[in-house]
C-alpha atoms as one frame of an Amber mdcrd trajectory, in Angstrom:
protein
 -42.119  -0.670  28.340 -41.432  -4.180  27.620 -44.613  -5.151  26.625 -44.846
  -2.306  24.179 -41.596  -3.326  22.264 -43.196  -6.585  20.403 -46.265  -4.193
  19.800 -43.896  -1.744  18.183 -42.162  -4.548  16.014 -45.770  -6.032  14.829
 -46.497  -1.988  14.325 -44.132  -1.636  11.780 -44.398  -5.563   9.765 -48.456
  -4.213   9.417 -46.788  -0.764   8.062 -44.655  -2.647   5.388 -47.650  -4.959
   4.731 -50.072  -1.841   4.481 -47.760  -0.406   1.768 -46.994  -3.349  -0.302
 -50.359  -3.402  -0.535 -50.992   0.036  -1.827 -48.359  -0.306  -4.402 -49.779
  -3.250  -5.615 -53.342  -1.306  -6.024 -51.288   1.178  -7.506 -50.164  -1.305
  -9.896 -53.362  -2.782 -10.751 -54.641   0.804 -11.282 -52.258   1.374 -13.695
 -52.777  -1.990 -15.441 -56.800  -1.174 -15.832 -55.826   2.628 -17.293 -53.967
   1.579 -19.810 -56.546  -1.398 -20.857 -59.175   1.260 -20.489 -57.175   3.591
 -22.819 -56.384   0.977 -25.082 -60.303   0.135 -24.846 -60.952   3.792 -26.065
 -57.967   4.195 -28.671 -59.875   0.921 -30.205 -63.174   2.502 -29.741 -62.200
   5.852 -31.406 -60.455   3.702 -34.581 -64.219   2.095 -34.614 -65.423   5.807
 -34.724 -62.896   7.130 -37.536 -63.551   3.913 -39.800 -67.255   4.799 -39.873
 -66.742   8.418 -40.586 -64.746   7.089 -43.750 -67.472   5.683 -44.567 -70.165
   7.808 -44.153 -67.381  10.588 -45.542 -67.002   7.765 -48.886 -70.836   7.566
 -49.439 -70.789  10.982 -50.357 -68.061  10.970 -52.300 -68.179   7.665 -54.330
 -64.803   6.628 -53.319 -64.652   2.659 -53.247 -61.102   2.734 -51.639 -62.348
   4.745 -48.734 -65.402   2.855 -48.339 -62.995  -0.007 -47.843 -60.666   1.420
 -46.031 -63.378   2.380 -43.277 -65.156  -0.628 -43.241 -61.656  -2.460 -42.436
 -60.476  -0.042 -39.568 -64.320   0.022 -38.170 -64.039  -3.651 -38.093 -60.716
  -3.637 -36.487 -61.493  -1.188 -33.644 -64.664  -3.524 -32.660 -62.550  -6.551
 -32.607 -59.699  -4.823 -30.568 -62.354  -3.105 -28.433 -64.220  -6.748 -27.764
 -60.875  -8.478 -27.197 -60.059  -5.683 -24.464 -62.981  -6.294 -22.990 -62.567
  -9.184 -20.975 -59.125  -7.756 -20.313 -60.667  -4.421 -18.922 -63.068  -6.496
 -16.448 -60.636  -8.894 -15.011 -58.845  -5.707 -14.350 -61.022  -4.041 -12.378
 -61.975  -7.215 -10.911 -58.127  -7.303  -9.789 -58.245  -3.553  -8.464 -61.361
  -4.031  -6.222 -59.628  -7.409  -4.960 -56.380  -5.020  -4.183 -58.396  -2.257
  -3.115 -60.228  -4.722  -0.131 -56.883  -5.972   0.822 -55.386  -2.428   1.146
 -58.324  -1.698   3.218 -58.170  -4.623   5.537 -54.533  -4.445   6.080 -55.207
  -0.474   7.104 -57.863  -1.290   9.475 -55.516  -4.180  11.047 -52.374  -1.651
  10.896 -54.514   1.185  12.800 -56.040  -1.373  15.670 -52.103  -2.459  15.703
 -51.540   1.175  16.398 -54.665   1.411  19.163 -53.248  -1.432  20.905 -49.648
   0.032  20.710 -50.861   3.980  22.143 -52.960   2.151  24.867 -49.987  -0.371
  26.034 -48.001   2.849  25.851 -50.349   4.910  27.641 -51.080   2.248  30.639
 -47.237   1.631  30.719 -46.594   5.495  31.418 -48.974   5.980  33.867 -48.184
   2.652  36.113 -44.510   4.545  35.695 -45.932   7.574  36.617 -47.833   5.826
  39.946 -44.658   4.118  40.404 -42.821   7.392  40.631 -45.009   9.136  43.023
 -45.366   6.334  45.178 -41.622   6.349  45.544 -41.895   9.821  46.552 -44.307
   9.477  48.781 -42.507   6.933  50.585 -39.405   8.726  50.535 -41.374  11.771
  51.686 -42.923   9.747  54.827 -39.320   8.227  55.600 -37.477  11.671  55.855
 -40.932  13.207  57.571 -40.638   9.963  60.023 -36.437  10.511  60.818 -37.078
  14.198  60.975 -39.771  13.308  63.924 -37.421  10.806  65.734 -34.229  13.294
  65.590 -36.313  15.886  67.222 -38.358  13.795  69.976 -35.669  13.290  72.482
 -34.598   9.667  74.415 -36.182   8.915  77.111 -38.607  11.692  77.276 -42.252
   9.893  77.421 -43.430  13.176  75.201 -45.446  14.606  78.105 -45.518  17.984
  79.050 -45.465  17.486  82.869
């Protein structure tokens, strides 16, 4: 089992390394929702400023008109200024994402290697173990056989 115990140390280092990893993927995840919900907030002031408009045409009011020009401007500048934001983000999450993935596949061949060495190890140990009984078996059968046979007698029947 001593060649299993280094396996079982590297085991566990790819285990923290696996979930460092998924919590920073869980960290860039959050960072691209809340861009993307800033991204919509910005959209939906874009939205409401050209209803005030559209709602100001009808009704003749010059303040209003104003009013939704402004906040339809400023929802397409905050929605274009999140933009870049938004797609370095989910740049960063697919970059986290494929080294989440990697370390996984290198913590689960860690883990293949590990149950094999284990495996092997246990059943050399079990060989081991029946050999030693077989021997001891063969002994006790072999001094049962010379106890009986008596000295001296060639072990014919004459």
């Amino acid at each position: 089992m001593a060649s299993s115990r280094p396996m079982r140390r590297l085991l566990r280092v790819l285990q923290l390394e696996e979930e460092q990893r998924r919590e920073a993927l869980g960290e860039a995840l959050g960072e691209l929702r809340r861009l993307q919900h800033a991204q919509e907030k910005a959209v939906e002031r874009e939205r409401r400023g050209r209803r005030l408009v559209a709602a100001s045409a009808g009704s003749g009011e010059i303040m209003d008109r104003l009013a939704g020009l402004e906040e339809a401007r400023a929802g397409a500048r905050r929605s274009a200024a999140l933009h870049p934001r938004v797609d370095a983000a989910q740049r960063e999450v697919e970059l986290r994402r494929q080294e989440f993935l990697a370390k996984r596949v290198e913590r689960r061949q860690a883990e293949t290697l590990v149950e094999e060495t284990e495996a092997r190890e246990a059943l050399a140990s079990g060989r081991r173990g029946q050999q030693a009984l077989d021997h001891w078996h063969l002994n006790r059968l072999r001094r049962e056989g010379a106890e009986e046979k008596p000295h001296g007698d060639s072990g014919r029947g004459d």
